[in-house]
Amino acid sequence: MAGDLWSDALKLLEIDSRVNPVFYKTILSRMEMVRFDEESDLLILSCRDDYALSLVKGNELSSSITNAVNTIADANITVKFILKGDEDAERSTVIAEDKARRRDPVIYNPSSLTSEYTFENFIVGDCNRFAHASAVSVANNPGSRQRNPLYLWGNSGLGKTHLMKAIGYSIKQNYSDKNVLYTTCEEFTNAFVACMNNKKFDDFRNKYRNVDVLLIDDIQFLIGKEGTQLEFFNTFEALITAGKQIVITSDKAPKNLTELDSRLTSRFQNGMTMDIQPPDFETRKAIILNKLEHDEISLSDEIVNYICENVTKNVRELNGAYNIVSAYYALENGNLTLESVQSRLAAIISPNKKKMLTTEIVIDAVSKYYDITPDKMISKLRNAEVVNARSVAMYICRDLLDMQYEKIGKSFGDRKHTTVMNACKNVESDDTLMQDVTNIKNRITDL
Ligand code: ADP
Ligand code: MG
C-alpha cells in the first residue's frame, strides 16, 4: 500500500478544484514519496527545489495534500516535506528518535487494538466466511489446540489485519486478565535487532514470551532475516508449548513461503490455515451500504452499483473510492449524479472497459507502425509500402470496429467496397501482414 499512497493521493489532488492545475503539474506531480511509516502514520515527501518546498509548506497546498493523503489512507496522517537530497539526514533523525523510544520499553501498545477494527464492523461474505468464523472461534476460546496457530493469508487490502485486530480487541473485552500483544513482523524484527545491539535480551523475551495472545502481522517480512527467524521460532515454540494463542497473517500460504526456514512453515501448518479471497460483488456492496448507513448518506442504487462493479481489487481500494464519493457528497450537499461520481472516480477506477475506438485511432496506430503519415493512407498513392499499410488499416477497421466494406471505403479516400474487400483478402493471405495486424492490434488495445 505504501507505494501507492502518494500516487493515489496525487490522482485526488489532480481533480481537486482547490489546487491550481499549474501547481499540480509543476510541483505536486514531481514530488516523491520518501517513506511512509504506518506505525506512526507519518508520510515524508520530497520536493525538487526550495521554491517548491516553500510553496507546499504554505497553508493551502499543505492542507490539500494532507486531506488527499488522509482520504486515500483512511487514517490521520502527518505529512512532512523535505528537500530532495535530504533523505539521509531525515533518516538519521528518525533512527535517533527510534533509539530513544526503544530505551523505554513498552510492554504492549493497547492503542493499536481499538474499536476501529472489530468483528461488528467486519462484513462477512463468501470471500472471507471461513477466515472470519475461525477468527471468532479463536477469540472465544484462545489457545485451543486445533486453531493454534491461526494462520490467515491473502493479498493486500483484504482484511487480514482487521480480522487479527478484531480477535485481539474481542479477547481484551472478554478476558480482561489476558495479556494480548499485537505487533507487526517489522516491529518484532526491529526490536530484536535493537536488543542484539544493547544486549537486553531479557527485556525482549519478557515482552514477547509473557503474553497470552501473540498477534503477529505480515510474517512474510521474516524472509531474508535469518537471526530474527531463529528468535521467532524460539518464541513460537515457547508460546505454543505453554498453550498460548498465536495468530499470524501473511500474503502467502505457508507452503508458498519457500524462502522461510521450513521448520517455521511446517509449524505454521500445525494449527488452522485460512485464506481470504478478493471481495465478491455482494460483499463489496454490503461494505458500501454499511458505510453509507453509518455515515447517514443516501446514494442511489445506480451509484452504489457503479462503485461496486468498478472497484473490485480489494477492500482498501473500495474504502478509498467511498471516501472520495462521501467527500464530494458533502461538498455537493448530497446532490450526486451517476455522471458526477463517474468523473470523480475516473482517476482511480482502472478503465477495464474498452476505449471507444475510431477509424482515426486505427489510422494513427498503423501510420506510426509503418512510419507513414496518415494523409498518405487515404491518398491515391499506390506504391507497395503505402498500399500494404492502407490494407492493414482497412483490415483492422473491419476486425476491431466491425465496419462494413462500404463504410471503410468512405473513410479511406472514398474507395469502392470491392477495393476494400480485396485489400482485406490480401492481408489475410499474407503471413507477414497478419503478424503486423497482431502487433498493431496489441498496441491499440494497450492504449
Ligand atoms: P490487509 O491486512 O489484508 O492488507 P486490512 O485489514 O488492512 O487489509 O484491510 C484494509 C481496509 O479494508 C481496512 O480499513 C479494513 O477495515 C477494511 N476491510 C477489509 N475487509 C473488510 C470487511 N470484510 N468488512 C469491512 N471492512 C473491511
Ligand atoms: Mg495488513
Tab-separated table of C-alpha atoms and ligand atoms in Angstrom:
chain	number	residue	atom	x	y	z
A	1	MET	CA	0.000	0.000	0.000
A	2	ALA	CA	2.771	2.379	0.973
A	3	GLY	CA	3.996	2.513	-2.594
A	4	ASP	CA	0.601	3.551	-3.872
A	5	LEU	CA	-0.403	6.015	-1.192
A	6	TRP	CA	1.230	9.032	-2.759
A	7	SER	CA	0.344	8.144	-6.343
A	8	ASP	CA	-3.296	7.625	-5.344
A	9	ALA	CA	-3.332	10.882	-3.391
A	10	LEU	CA	-1.934	12.630	-6.473
A	11	LYS	CA	-4.905	11.422	-8.501
A	12	LEU	CA	-7.187	13.090	-5.996
A	13	LEU	CA	-5.162	16.288	-5.996
A	14	GLU	CA	-5.303	16.383	-9.771
A	15	ILE	CA	-9.087	16.671	-9.683
A	16	ASP	CA	-9.222	18.838	-6.563
A	17	SER	CA	-10.689	22.164	-7.646
A	18	ARG	CA	-8.802	23.985	-4.886
A	19	VAL	CA	-5.457	23.002	-6.367
A	20	ASN	CA	-4.208	25.208	-9.142
A	21	PRO	CA	-3.515	22.916	-12.160
A	22	VAL	CA	-0.202	24.663	-12.764
A	23	PHE	CA	0.925	23.870	-9.218
A	24	TYR	CA	-0.257	20.326	-9.702
A	25	LYS	CA	1.744	19.894	-12.857
A	26	THR	CA	4.928	21.685	-11.910
A	27	ILE	CA	5.138	20.929	-8.200
A	28	LEU	CA	2.894	18.208	-6.822
A	29	SER	CA	3.268	15.698	-9.628
A	30	ARG	CA	7.052	15.968	-9.324
A	31	MET	CA	7.202	15.289	-5.624
A	32	GLU	CA	8.367	11.903	-4.469
A	33	MET	CA	7.462	9.725	-1.548
A	34	VAL	CA	10.485	9.171	0.674
A	35	ARG	CA	8.891	6.993	3.281
A	36	PHE	CA	5.581	6.074	4.821
A	37	ASP	CA	5.693	4.869	8.383
A	38	GLU	CA	2.394	3.137	9.100
A	39	GLU	CA	3.298	2.684	12.745
A	40	SER	CA	3.498	6.413	13.428
A	41	ASP	CA	1.267	7.443	10.500
A	42	LEU	CA	3.999	9.663	9.135
A	43	LEU	CA	4.407	10.320	5.430
A	44	ILE	CA	7.546	12.021	4.164
A	45	LEU	CA	7.543	13.644	0.735
A	46	SER	CA	10.417	15.308	-1.042
A	47	CYS	CA	10.349	18.387	-3.288
A	48	ARG	CA	12.775	19.101	-6.094
A	49	ASP	CA	13.787	22.609	-5.011
A	50	ASP	CA	13.440	25.256	-2.318
A	51	TYR	CA	10.764	27.107	-4.219
A	52	ALA	CA	8.543	24.039	-4.411
A	53	LEU	CA	9.236	23.256	-0.777
A	54	SER	CA	8.215	26.726	0.377
A	55	LEU	CA	5.027	26.524	-1.654
A	56	VAL	CA	3.879	23.137	-0.425
A	57	LYS	CA	4.584	24.162	3.128
A	58	GLY	CA	2.117	27.007	2.656
A	59	ASN	CA	-1.224	26.560	4.350
A	60	GLU	CA	-3.391	25.929	1.361
A	61	LEU	CA	-1.346	23.367	-0.508
A	62	SER	CA	-0.258	21.534	2.593
A	63	SER	CA	-3.831	21.150	3.798
A	64	SER	CA	-4.980	19.924	0.371
A	65	ILE	CA	-2.136	17.409	0.355
A	66	THR	CA	-2.880	16.209	3.874
A	67	ASN	CA	-6.582	15.897	3.048
A	68	ALA	CA	-5.903	13.858	-0.052
A	69	VAL	CA	-3.472	11.557	1.758
A	70	ASN	CA	-5.870	11.032	4.658
A	71	THR	CA	-8.712	10.309	2.303
A	72	ILE	CA	-6.763	7.632	0.484
A	73	ALA	CA	-5.174	6.069	3.553
A	74	ASP	CA	-8.338	6.298	5.598
A	75	ALA	CA	-6.253	7.495	8.536
A	76	ASN	CA	-4.961	10.586	10.237
A	77	ILE	CA	-1.552	11.046	8.715
A	78	THR	CA	1.088	13.645	9.409
A	79	VAL	CA	2.779	14.787	6.222
A	80	LYS	CA	6.317	16.084	6.393
A	81	PHE	CA	8.027	17.829	3.465
A	82	ILE	CA	11.754	17.748	2.869
A	83	LEU	CA	14.101	18.807	0.133
A	84	LYS	CA	15.185	16.124	-2.318
A	85	GLY	CA	18.694	15.086	-1.296
A	86	ASP	CA	17.966	15.497	2.399
A	87	GLU	CA	16.644	11.950	2.739
A	88	ASP	CA	19.681	10.677	4.605
A	89	ALA	CA	19.607	13.464	7.159
A	90	GLU	CA	15.929	12.777	7.662
A	91	ARG	CA	16.572	9.079	8.148
A	92	SER	CA	19.242	9.624	10.775
A	93	THR	CA	16.940	11.803	12.886
A	94	VAL	CA	14.341	9.085	12.667
A	95	ILE	CA	16.830	6.440	13.766
A	96	ALA	CA	17.869	8.651	16.682
A	97	GLU	CA	14.246	9.140	17.684
A	98	ASP	CA	13.656	5.444	17.307
A	99	LYS	CA	16.582	4.592	19.555
A	100	ALA	CA	15.359	6.995	22.195
A	101	ARG	CA	11.970	5.354	22.032
A	102	ARG	CA	13.454	1.886	22.477
A	103	ARG	CA	15.288	2.847	25.643
A	104	ASP	CA	11.895	2.977	27.195
A	105	PRO	CA	10.492	-0.493	26.580
A	106	VAL	CA	6.762	-0.622	26.069
A	107	ILE	CA	5.163	-3.866	27.136
A	108	TYR	CA	2.422	-3.587	24.606
A	109	ASN	CA	0.631	-0.910	22.765
A	110	PRO	CA	-3.054	-1.187	23.624
A	111	SER	CA	-3.868	1.727	21.354
A	112	SER	CA	-3.401	-0.474	18.331
A	113	LEU	CA	-6.352	-2.599	19.431
A	114	THR	CA	-9.151	-0.108	19.201
A	115	SER	CA	-12.834	-0.264	18.423
A	116	GLU	CA	-11.937	0.704	14.863
A	117	TYR	CA	-11.295	-2.924	13.956
A	118	THR	CA	-13.903	-5.206	15.413
A	119	PHE	CA	-15.977	-8.209	14.375
A	120	GLU	CA	-19.032	-5.958	14.412
A	121	ASN	CA	-17.750	-3.789	11.609
A	122	PHE	CA	-16.289	-6.634	9.581
A	123	ILE	CA	-18.594	-7.594	6.739
A	124	VAL	CA	-18.810	-11.312	6.155
A	125	GLY	CA	-19.239	-12.709	2.659
A	126	ASP	CA	-18.281	-15.783	0.650
A	127	CYS	CA	-14.764	-14.415	0.228
A	128	ASN	CA	-13.947	-14.374	3.936
A	129	ARG	CA	-16.568	-16.527	5.639
A	130	PHE	CA	-14.244	-19.273	6.873
A	131	ALA	CA	-11.478	-16.907	7.892
A	132	HIS	CA	-13.999	-14.890	9.873
A	133	ALA	CA	-15.522	-17.965	11.522
A	134	SER	CA	-12.147	-19.260	12.647
A	135	ALA	CA	-11.143	-15.821	13.920
A	136	VAL	CA	-14.328	-15.701	16.020
A	137	SER	CA	-13.614	-19.189	17.389
A	138	VAL	CA	-10.100	-18.173	18.367
A	139	ALA	CA	-11.409	-15.032	20.053
A	140	ASN	CA	-13.956	-17.075	22.023
A	141	ASN	CA	-11.543	-19.778	23.010
A	142	PRO	CA	-7.927	-18.623	22.749
A	143	GLY	CA	-5.218	-21.261	22.929
A	144	SER	CA	-7.287	-24.207	21.760
A	145	ARG	CA	-5.046	-26.757	20.142
A	146	GLN	CA	-6.874	-27.137	16.794
A	147	ARG	CA	-6.532	-23.465	15.986
A	148	ASN	CA	-3.051	-22.772	17.194
A	149	PRO	CA	-1.573	-21.038	15.386
A	150	LEU	CA	-4.341	-19.465	13.367
A	151	TYR	CA	-2.734	-18.509	10.075
A	152	LEU	CA	-4.629	-16.034	7.861
A	153	TRP	CA	-3.365	-15.291	4.399
A	154	GLY	CA	-4.374	-13.373	1.299
A	155	ASN	CA	-3.493	-10.400	-0.857
A	156	SER	CA	-3.093	-6.922	0.486
A	157	GLY	CA	-6.187	-4.942	1.483
A	158	LEU	CA	-8.497	-7.916	2.027
A	159	GLY	CA	-8.973	-7.550	5.779
A	160	LYS	CA	-6.273	-9.707	7.416
A	161	THR	CA	-5.104	-7.004	9.808
A	162	HIS	CA	-8.709	-6.075	10.535
A	163	LEU	CA	-9.605	-9.659	11.498
A	164	MET	CA	-6.435	-10.074	13.521
A	165	LYS	CA	-7.056	-6.884	15.481
A	166	ALA	CA	-10.688	-7.874	15.955
A	167	ILE	CA	-9.504	-11.068	17.635
A	168	GLY	CA	-7.268	-9.044	19.943
A	169	TYR	CA	-9.950	-6.493	20.693
A	170	SER	CA	-12.537	-9.133	21.462
A	171	ILE	CA	-10.200	-11.055	23.789
A	172	LYS	CA	-9.329	-7.875	25.644
A	173	GLN	CA	-13.017	-7.160	26.110
A	174	ASN	CA	-13.959	-10.660	27.237
A	175	TYR	CA	-10.854	-11.761	29.100
A	176	SER	CA	-9.503	-8.703	30.814
A	177	ASP	CA	-6.796	-10.749	32.561
A	178	LYS	CA	-5.250	-11.903	29.308
A	179	ASN	CA	-2.174	-10.179	28.048
A	180	VAL	CA	-2.679	-9.541	24.330
A	181	LEU	CA	0.136	-8.300	22.117
A	182	TYR	CA	-0.411	-7.096	18.580
A	183	THR	CA	2.795	-6.499	16.677
A	184	THR	CA	3.942	-6.304	13.111
A	185	CYS	CA	6.697	-8.570	11.929
A	186	GLU	CA	8.752	-5.479	11.183
A	187	GLU	CA	8.366	-4.213	14.712
A	188	PHE	CA	9.402	-7.621	16.032
A	189	THR	CA	12.464	-7.539	13.775
A	190	ASN	CA	13.426	-4.009	14.838
A	191	ALA	CA	13.033	-4.873	18.497
A	192	PHE	CA	15.200	-7.948	18.040
A	193	VAL	CA	17.917	-6.006	16.223
A	194	ALA	CA	17.848	-3.357	18.956
A	195	CYS	CA	18.190	-5.998	21.658
A	196	MET	CA	21.165	-7.534	19.821
A	197	ASN	CA	22.781	-4.105	19.899
A	198	ASN	CA	22.135	-3.238	23.508
A	199	LYS	CA	22.223	-6.833	24.778
A	200	LYS	CA	18.924	-6.502	26.580
A	201	PHE	CA	17.700	-9.986	25.715
A	202	ASP	CA	15.726	-10.256	28.913
A	203	ASP	CA	13.624	-7.225	28.084
A	204	PHE	CA	12.950	-8.596	24.656
A	205	ARG	CA	11.998	-12.061	25.872
A	206	ASN	CA	9.876	-10.647	28.678
A	207	LYS	CA	7.940	-8.702	26.160
A	208	TYR	CA	7.249	-11.443	23.663
A	209	ARG	CA	7.119	-14.545	25.806
A	210	ASN	CA	4.952	-13.312	28.671
A	211	VAL	CA	1.857	-12.909	26.589
A	212	ASP	CA	-1.287	-14.988	26.408
A	213	VAL	CA	-2.049	-13.999	22.859
A	214	LEU	CA	0.539	-13.007	20.256
A	215	LEU	CA	-0.815	-11.428	17.077
A	216	ILE	CA	1.931	-11.077	14.515
A	217	ASP	CA	1.098	-9.276	11.293
A	218	ASP	CA	2.742	-9.809	7.885
A	219	ILE	CA	5.057	-12.669	8.745
A	220	GLN	CA	6.466	-12.666	5.187
A	221	PHE	CA	8.799	-9.883	6.349
A	222	LEU	CA	10.854	-12.545	8.142
A	223	ILE	CA	12.177	-13.615	4.754
A	224	GLY	CA	15.882	-12.919	4.489
A	225	LYS	CA	16.289	-12.214	8.206
A	226	GLU	CA	17.854	-15.413	9.492
A	227	GLY	CA	18.656	-14.244	13.014
A	228	THR	CA	15.162	-12.922	13.598
A	229	GLN	CA	13.686	-16.099	12.135
A	230	LEU	CA	15.511	-18.191	14.684
A	231	GLU	CA	14.400	-15.931	17.509
A	232	PHE	CA	10.845	-16.013	16.249
A	233	PHE	CA	10.997	-19.797	16.039
A	234	ASN	CA	12.050	-19.966	19.685
A	235	THR	CA	9.341	-17.510	20.723
A	236	PHE	CA	6.802	-19.508	18.780
A	237	GLU	CA	7.825	-22.791	20.392
A	238	ALA	CA	7.797	-21.310	23.879
A	239	LEU	CA	4.319	-19.850	23.475
A	240	ILE	CA	2.726	-22.860	21.790
A	241	THR	CA	4.176	-25.230	24.392
A	242	ALA	CA	2.704	-23.065	27.120
A	243	GLY	CA	-0.712	-23.208	25.406
A	244	LYS	CA	-0.689	-19.542	24.433
A	245	GLN	CA	-2.556	-18.434	21.326
A	246	ILE	CA	-0.661	-17.254	18.252
A	247	VAL	CA	-2.265	-15.608	15.233
A	248	ILE	CA	-0.233	-14.969	12.102
A	249	THR	CA	-1.040	-13.134	8.884
A	250	SER	CA	0.813	-13.342	5.614
A	251	ASP	CA	0.441	-12.628	1.943
A	252	LYS	CA	1.118	-16.281	1.105
A	253	ALA	CA	0.044	-19.750	2.177
A	254	PRO	CA	2.646	-21.373	4.476
A	255	LYS	CA	3.751	-23.848	1.825
A	256	ASN	CA	4.483	-20.977	-0.536
A	257	LEU	CA	6.748	-19.157	1.910
A	258	THR	CA	9.585	-21.163	0.408
A	259	GLU	CA	12.323	-18.748	1.422
A	260	LEU	CA	11.448	-19.185	5.078
A	261	ASP	CA	13.024	-21.846	7.304
A	262	SER	CA	10.983	-24.997	6.701
A	263	ARG	CA	10.785	-25.650	10.452
A	264	LEU	CA	8.733	-22.494	10.717
A	265	THR	CA	6.458	-23.130	7.746
A	266	SER	CA	5.716	-26.645	8.906
A	267	ARG	CA	4.825	-25.333	12.388
A	268	PHE	CA	2.522	-22.771	10.784
A	269	GLN	CA	0.541	-25.592	9.225
A	270	ASN	CA	0.018	-27.404	12.503
A	271	GLY	CA	-2.889	-25.227	13.518
A	272	MET	CA	-5.512	-23.772	11.209
A	273	THR	CA	-4.794	-22.068	7.892
A	274	MET	CA	-7.426	-19.862	6.271
A	275	ASP	CA	-7.306	-17.729	3.181
A	276	ILE	CA	-9.235	-14.564	2.351
A	277	GLN	CA	-10.262	-14.015	-1.248
A	278	PRO	CA	-10.925	-10.701	-3.014
A	279	PRO	CA	-14.417	-9.446	-2.165
A	280	ASP	CA	-17.226	-10.625	-4.430
A	281	PHE	CA	-19.857	-8.158	-5.640
A	282	GLU	CA	-22.302	-8.850	-2.789
A	283	THR	CA	-19.607	-8.332	-0.160
A	284	ARG	CA	-18.451	-5.119	-1.807
A	285	LYS	CA	-21.995	-3.848	-1.852
A	286	ALA	CA	-22.589	-4.813	1.763
A	287	ILE	CA	-19.415	-2.961	2.767
A	288	ILE	CA	-20.521	0.209	0.969
A	289	LEU	CA	-24.090	0.010	2.298
A	290	ASN	CA	-22.774	-0.431	5.800
A	291	LYS	CA	-20.642	2.702	5.471
A	292	LEU	CA	-23.494	4.702	3.979
A	293	GLU	CA	-25.710	3.750	6.861
A	294	HIS	CA	-23.033	4.584	9.378
A	295	ASP	CA	-22.373	7.993	7.807
A	296	GLU	CA	-26.079	8.632	7.176
A	297	ILE	CA	-25.509	9.183	3.488
A	298	SER	CA	-28.014	8.133	0.884
A	299	LEU	CA	-26.894	7.344	-2.641
A	300	SER	CA	-28.948	5.898	-5.474
A	301	ASP	CA	-28.625	2.184	-6.124
A	302	GLU	CA	-27.240	3.058	-9.535
A	303	ILE	CA	-24.306	4.918	-7.971
A	304	VAL	CA	-23.660	2.230	-5.363
A	305	ASN	CA	-23.660	-0.422	-8.080
A	306	TYR	CA	-21.339	1.656	-10.216
A	307	ILE	CA	-18.779	1.834	-7.399
A	308	CYS	CA	-19.098	-1.844	-6.525
A	309	GLU	CA	-18.886	-3.015	-10.121
A	310	ASN	CA	-15.791	-0.998	-10.848
A	311	VAL	CA	-13.654	-1.055	-7.710
A	312	THR	CA	-13.034	-4.747	-7.401
A	313	LYS	CA	-9.480	-5.490	-6.371
A	314	ASN	CA	-9.643	-5.171	-2.618
A	315	VAL	CA	-11.467	-3.538	0.274
A	316	ARG	CA	-8.810	-0.908	0.840
A	317	GLU	CA	-9.391	0.497	-2.649
A	318	LEU	CA	-13.125	0.258	-2.184
A	319	ASN	CA	-12.826	2.320	1.001
A	320	GLY	CA	-10.682	4.846	-0.853
A	321	ALA	CA	-13.367	5.212	-3.546
A	322	TYR	CA	-16.034	5.528	-0.881
A	323	ASN	CA	-14.070	8.263	0.883
A	324	ILE	CA	-13.837	10.260	-2.328
A	325	VAL	CA	-17.547	9.920	-3.035
A	326	SER	CA	-18.553	10.784	0.520
A	327	ALA	CA	-16.274	13.829	0.493
A	328	TYR	CA	-17.960	15.080	-2.688
A	329	TYR	CA	-21.346	14.200	-1.293
A	330	ALA	CA	-20.695	16.682	1.491
A	331	LEU	CA	-19.344	19.273	-0.931
A	332	GLU	CA	-22.352	18.966	-3.226
A	333	ASN	CA	-24.874	18.906	-0.372
A	334	GLY	CA	-25.966	15.420	-1.272
A	335	ASN	CA	-26.685	16.129	-4.925
A	336	LEU	CA	-24.643	13.486	-6.663
A	337	THR	CA	-25.467	12.131	-10.084
A	338	LEU	CA	-24.027	8.994	-11.618
A	339	GLU	CA	-22.124	11.139	-14.128
A	340	SER	CA	-20.526	13.269	-11.431
A	341	VAL	CA	-19.493	10.166	-9.478
A	342	GLN	CA	-18.061	8.646	-12.648
A	343	SER	CA	-15.955	11.696	-13.289
A	344	ARG	CA	-14.815	11.937	-9.645
A	345	LEU	CA	-13.731	8.325	-9.688
A	346	ALA	CA	-12.316	8.328	-13.199
A	347	ALA	CA	-8.803	8.746	-11.891
A	348	ILE	CA	-8.910	5.722	-9.625
A	349	ILE	CA	-11.135	3.318	-11.488
A	350	SER	CA	-8.964	1.275	-13.776
A	351	PRO	CA	-10.564	1.599	-17.166
A	352	ASN	CA	-11.158	-2.078	-17.839
A	353	LYS	CA	-13.769	-1.080	-20.335
A	354	LYS	CA	-12.601	-0.787	-23.924
A	355	LYS	CA	-11.745	2.660	-25.049
A	356	MET	CA	-14.005	3.940	-27.845
A	357	LEU	CA	-12.160	3.018	-30.996
A	358	THR	CA	-12.445	5.125	-34.115
A	359	THR	CA	-11.003	4.893	-37.628
A	360	GLU	CA	-8.752	7.822	-36.685
A	361	ILE	CA	-7.205	5.818	-33.847
A	362	VAL	CA	-6.641	2.849	-36.180
A	363	ILE	CA	-5.131	5.001	-38.938
A	364	ASP	CA	-2.937	6.744	-36.415
A	365	ALA	CA	-1.644	3.460	-34.963
A	366	VAL	CA	-0.983	1.956	-38.392
A	367	SER	CA	0.798	5.054	-39.675
A	368	LYS	CA	3.029	5.112	-36.604
A	369	TYR	CA	3.801	1.413	-37.011
A	370	TYR	CA	4.931	1.775	-40.634
A	371	ASP	CA	6.210	5.316	-40.212
A	372	ILE	CA	3.931	6.668	-42.941
A	373	THR	CA	1.957	9.877	-42.497
A	374	PRO	CA	-1.816	9.400	-42.015
A	375	ASP	CA	-2.662	11.508	-45.073
A	376	LYS	CA	-0.780	9.043	-47.301
A	377	MET	CA	-3.102	6.282	-46.111
A	378	ILE	CA	-6.143	7.997	-47.517
A	379	SER	CA	-4.352	9.437	-50.563
A	380	LYS	CA	-4.323	7.974	-54.077
A	381	LEU	CA	-0.691	6.847	-53.741
A	382	ARG	CA	-0.192	3.287	-54.979
A	383	ASN	CA	3.373	2.316	-54.043
A	384	ALA	CA	3.636	-1.049	-52.271
A	385	GLU	CA	4.545	0.375	-48.884
A	386	VAL	CA	1.516	2.644	-48.747
A	387	VAL	CA	-0.849	0.062	-50.236
A	388	ASN	CA	0.162	-2.511	-47.634
A	389	ALA	CA	-0.254	-0.061	-44.756
A	390	ARG	CA	-3.619	1.068	-46.065
A	391	SER	CA	-4.811	-2.516	-46.485
A	392	VAL	CA	-3.735	-3.418	-42.961
A	393	ALA	CA	-5.593	-0.383	-41.584
A	394	MET	CA	-8.728	-1.387	-43.504
A	395	TYR	CA	-8.463	-4.942	-42.238
A	396	ILE	CA	-8.162	-3.761	-38.625
A	397	CYS	CA	-11.154	-1.437	-39.052
A	398	ARG	CA	-13.245	-4.358	-40.198
A	399	ASP	CA	-11.896	-6.633	-37.492
A	400	LEU	CA	-11.973	-4.340	-34.449
A	401	LEU	CA	-14.696	-1.900	-35.427
A	402	ASP	CA	-16.942	-4.319	-37.257
A	403	MET	CA	-17.309	-1.824	-40.100
A	404	GLN	CA	-18.928	-2.607	-43.449
A	405	TYR	CA	-16.637	-2.553	-46.544
A	406	GLU	CA	-18.540	0.358	-47.921
A	407	LYS	CA	-18.125	2.486	-44.828
A	408	ILE	CA	-14.431	1.626	-44.612
A	409	GLY	CA	-14.050	2.679	-48.278
A	410	LYS	CA	-15.598	6.051	-47.481
A	411	SER	CA	-13.174	6.626	-44.571
A	412	PHE	CA	-10.188	5.807	-46.785
A	413	GLY	CA	-10.480	8.425	-49.504
A	414	ASP	CA	-13.822	7.301	-50.950
A	415	ARG	CA	-12.732	3.922	-52.232
A	416	LYS	CA	-15.070	1.274	-53.668
A	417	HIS	CA	-16.276	-1.532	-51.432
A	418	THR	CA	-14.682	-4.153	-53.748
A	419	THR	CA	-11.325	-2.413	-53.328
A	420	VAL	CA	-11.631	-2.748	-49.549
A	421	MET	CA	-12.738	-6.375	-49.839
A	422	ASN	CA	-9.719	-7.246	-51.973
A	423	ALA	CA	-7.390	-5.379	-49.670
A	424	CYS	CA	-8.682	-7.383	-46.697
A	425	LYS	CA	-8.282	-10.665	-48.606
A	426	ASN	CA	-4.714	-9.751	-49.473
A	427	VAL	CA	-3.878	-9.106	-45.845
A	428	GLU	CA	-5.452	-12.368	-44.752
A	429	SER	CA	-3.382	-14.395	-47.177
A	430	ASP	CA	-0.086	-12.752	-46.218
A	431	ASP	CA	1.530	-14.080	-43.022
A	432	THR	CA	3.818	-11.093	-42.601
A	433	LEU	CA	0.969	-8.643	-42.873
A	434	MET	CA	-1.122	-10.727	-40.465
A	435	GLN	CA	1.753	-10.550	-37.983
A	436	ASP	CA	1.753	-6.763	-38.403
A	437	VAL	CA	-2.001	-6.782	-37.751
A	438	THR	CA	-1.461	-8.625	-34.477
A	439	ASN	CA	1.285	-6.238	-33.383
A	440	ILE	CA	-0.759	-3.157	-34.205
A	441	LYS	CA	-3.883	-4.551	-32.545
A	442	ASN	CA	-1.875	-5.134	-29.374
A	443	ARG	CA	-0.690	-1.563	-29.417
A	444	ILE	CA	-4.197	-0.263	-29.929
A	445	THR	CA	-5.711	-2.307	-27.139
A	446	ASP	CA	-2.898	-1.264	-24.774
A	447	LEU	CA	-3.764	2.386	-25.258
B	1	ADP	P1	-4.800	-6.440	4.906
B	1	ADP	O1	-4.237	-6.527	6.271
B	1	ADP	O2	-5.326	-7.743	4.392
B	1	ADP	O3	-3.892	-5.789	3.918
B	1	ADP	P2	-6.679	-4.608	6.146
B	1	ADP	O4	-7.153	-5.459	7.257
B	1	ADP	O5	-5.723	-3.541	6.482
B	1	ADP	O6	-6.092	-5.492	4.952
B	1	ADP	O7	-7.965	-4.002	5.419
B	1	ADP	C1	-7.925	-2.850	4.593
B	1	ADP	C2	-9.107	-1.973	4.891
B	1	ADP	O8	-10.298	-2.610	4.481
B	1	ADP	C3	-9.288	-1.686	6.372
B	1	ADP	O9	-9.744	-0.362	6.506
B	1	ADP	C4	-10.346	-2.659	6.807
B	1	ADP	O10	-11.082	-2.176	7.900
B	1	ADP	C5	-11.200	-2.766	5.569
B	1	ADP	N1	-11.827	-4.102	5.418
B	1	ADP	C6	-11.274	-5.203	4.886
B	1	ADP	N2	-12.145	-6.224	4.863
B	1	ADP	C7	-13.294	-5.748	5.382
B	1	ADP	C8	-14.577	-6.321	5.628
B	1	ADP	N3	-14.854	-7.600	5.300
B	1	ADP	N4	-15.515	-5.525	6.174
B	1	ADP	C9	-15.249	-4.240	6.480
B	1	ADP	N5	-14.072	-3.649	6.278
B	1	ADP	C10	-13.093	-4.385	5.739
B	2	MG	MG	-2.355	-5.898	6.899
